[in-house]
mmCIF file of C-alpha atoms in Angstrom:
data_model
loop_
_atom_site.group_PDB
_atom_site.id
_atom_site.type_symbol
_atom_site.label_atom_id
_atom_site.label_comp_id
_atom_site.label_asym_id
_atom_site.label_seq_id
_atom_site.Cartn_x
_atom_site.Cartn_y
_atom_site.Cartn_z
ATOM 1 C CA MET A 1 1.286 -14.244 -2.366
ATOM 2 C CA ASN A 2 2.479 -10.867 -1.736
ATOM 3 C CA VAL A 3 2.555 -8.704 1.541
ATOM 4 C CA GLU A 4 -0.528 -6.460 0.804
ATOM 5 C CA HIS A 5 -2.664 -8.939 0.194
ATOM 6 C CA GLU A 6 -1.585 -11.049 3.067
ATOM 7 C CA VAL A 7 -1.944 -7.702 5.408
ATOM 8 C CA THR A 8 -5.674 -7.974 3.830
ATOM 9 C CA LEU A 9 -6.190 -11.188 4.878
ATOM 10 C CA LEU A 10 -4.579 -10.829 8.120
ATOM 11 C CA VAL A 11 -7.420 -8.093 8.906
ATOM 12 C CA ASP A 12 -10.417 -10.206 7.591
ATOM 13 C CA GLU A 13 -9.253 -13.143 10.295
ATOM 14 C CA ILE A 14 -8.720 -10.539 13.138
ATOM 15 C CA ARG A 15 -12.631 -9.260 12.348
ATOM 16 C CA ARG A 16 -13.501 -12.948 12.263
ATOM 17 C CA LEU A 17 -11.821 -13.927 15.539
ATOM 18 C CA GLY A 18 -11.767 -10.927 17.669
ATOM 19 C CA SER A 19 -14.373 -9.321 19.512
ATOM 20 C CA LYS A 20 -14.685 -5.344 20.304
ATOM 21 C CA ASN A 21 -12.695 -4.036 23.318
ATOM 22 C CA ALA A 22 -13.827 -1.690 26.037
ATOM 23 C CA ASP A 23 -12.604 1.034 23.172
ATOM 24 C CA GLY A 24 -14.876 -0.377 20.539
ATOM 25 C CA LYS A 25 -12.001 -1.817 18.476
ATOM 26 C CA ILE A 26 -11.752 -5.038 17.261
ATOM 27 C CA SER A 27 -9.182 -7.184 19.279
ATOM 28 C CA VAL A 28 -8.065 -10.627 19.173
ATOM 29 C CA LYS A 29 -4.955 -12.551 21.400
ATOM 30 C CA PHE A 30 -1.911 -13.477 19.281
ATOM 31 C CA GLY A 31 -1.938 -17.016 20.801
ATOM 32 C CA VAL A 32 -5.548 -17.236 19.285
ATOM 33 C CA LEU A 33 -4.269 -16.290 16.093
ATOM 34 C CA PHE A 34 -1.427 -18.154 16.150
ATOM 35 C CA ASN A 35 -3.388 -21.356 16.959
ATOM 36 C CA ASP A 36 -6.208 -21.145 14.623
ATOM 37 C CA ASP A 37 -6.057 -23.664 11.889
ATOM 38 C CA GLN A 38 -7.453 -21.567 9.211
ATOM 39 C CA CYS A 39 -5.073 -18.537 9.949
ATOM 40 C CA ALA A 40 -2.161 -21.728 9.884
ATOM 41 C CA ASN A 41 -3.016 -22.941 6.447
ATOM 42 C CA LEU A 42 -3.005 -18.871 5.264
ATOM 43 C CA PHE A 43 0.201 -17.189 6.752
ATOM 44 C CA GLU A 44 3.477 -18.771 5.644
ATOM 45 C CA ALA A 45 4.995 -16.363 7.937
ATOM 46 C CA LEU A 46 2.009 -14.907 10.648
ATOM 47 C CA VAL A 47 4.561 -12.673 12.546
ATOM 48 C CA GLY A 48 6.080 -10.961 9.442
ATOM 49 C CA THR A 49 2.467 -10.135 8.466
ATOM 50 C CA LEU A 50 1.600 -9.032 11.716
ATOM 51 C CA LYS A 51 4.877 -6.700 11.107
ATOM 52 C CA ALA A 52 3.824 -5.560 8.103
ATOM 53 C CA ALA A 53 0.382 -4.281 8.856
ATOM 54 C CA LYS A 54 1.963 -2.531 11.845
ATOM 55 C CA ARG A 55 4.020 -0.279 10.030
ATOM 56 C CA LYS A 56 0.741 0.402 7.710
ATOM 57 C CA LYS A 57 -0.764 1.026 10.916
ATOM 58 C CA LEU A 58 -3.256 -1.230 10.310
ATOM 59 C CA ILE A 59 -3.093 -2.876 13.805
ATOM 60 C CA ALA A 60 -1.419 -2.295 17.064
ATOM 61 C CA PHE A 61 0.217 -4.344 19.652
ATOM 62 C CA GLU A 62 2.994 -3.764 22.207
ATOM 63 C CA GLY A 63 6.459 -4.503 21.067
ATOM 64 C CA GLU A 64 8.289 -5.413 18.285
ATOM 65 C CA LEU A 65 7.462 -9.003 17.792
ATOM 66 C CA LEU A 66 5.448 -11.504 19.304
ATOM 67 C CA LEU A 67 6.317 -14.748 19.709
ATOM 68 C CA GLN A 68 3.793 -18.014 20.407
ATOM 69 C CA GLY A 69 3.868 -19.151 23.817
ATOM 70 C CA VAL A 70 5.608 -15.742 25.580
ATOM 71 C CA HIS A 71 3.118 -13.251 24.228
ATOM 72 C CA ASP A 72 -0.258 -15.555 23.685
ATOM 73 C CA ASN A 73 -2.016 -13.277 25.717
ATOM 74 C CA VAL A 74 -0.701 -9.614 23.481
ATOM 75 C CA ASP A 75 -3.900 -8.247 22.240
ATOM 76 C CA VAL A 76 -3.849 -7.617 18.484
ATOM 77 C CA ILE A 77 -6.074 -4.484 17.938
ATOM 78 C CA LEU A 78 -7.478 -3.515 14.572
ATOM 79 C CA LEU A 79 -7.509 0.063 14.201
ATOM 80 C CA GLN A 80 -9.566 0.619 11.355
ATOM 81 C CA ASP A 81 -12.890 -0.929 11.005
#
């Protein structure tokens, strides 16, 4: 799978699992994404896909790197609808 395709799948999964936040943007907690069975089957390296999507300015999250457990409550925000 190429990175572009994985980023597209990630955006779809954020839409599926997320909900609109106070700003009207779709948001999901990293822990929800990481622990979702469908995401686990889709993404070999979820953190790498998140970083690629952030570089493309499709999503936003605090910090450079998200780690399971430590960052489970960090919001992953979809910047484009």
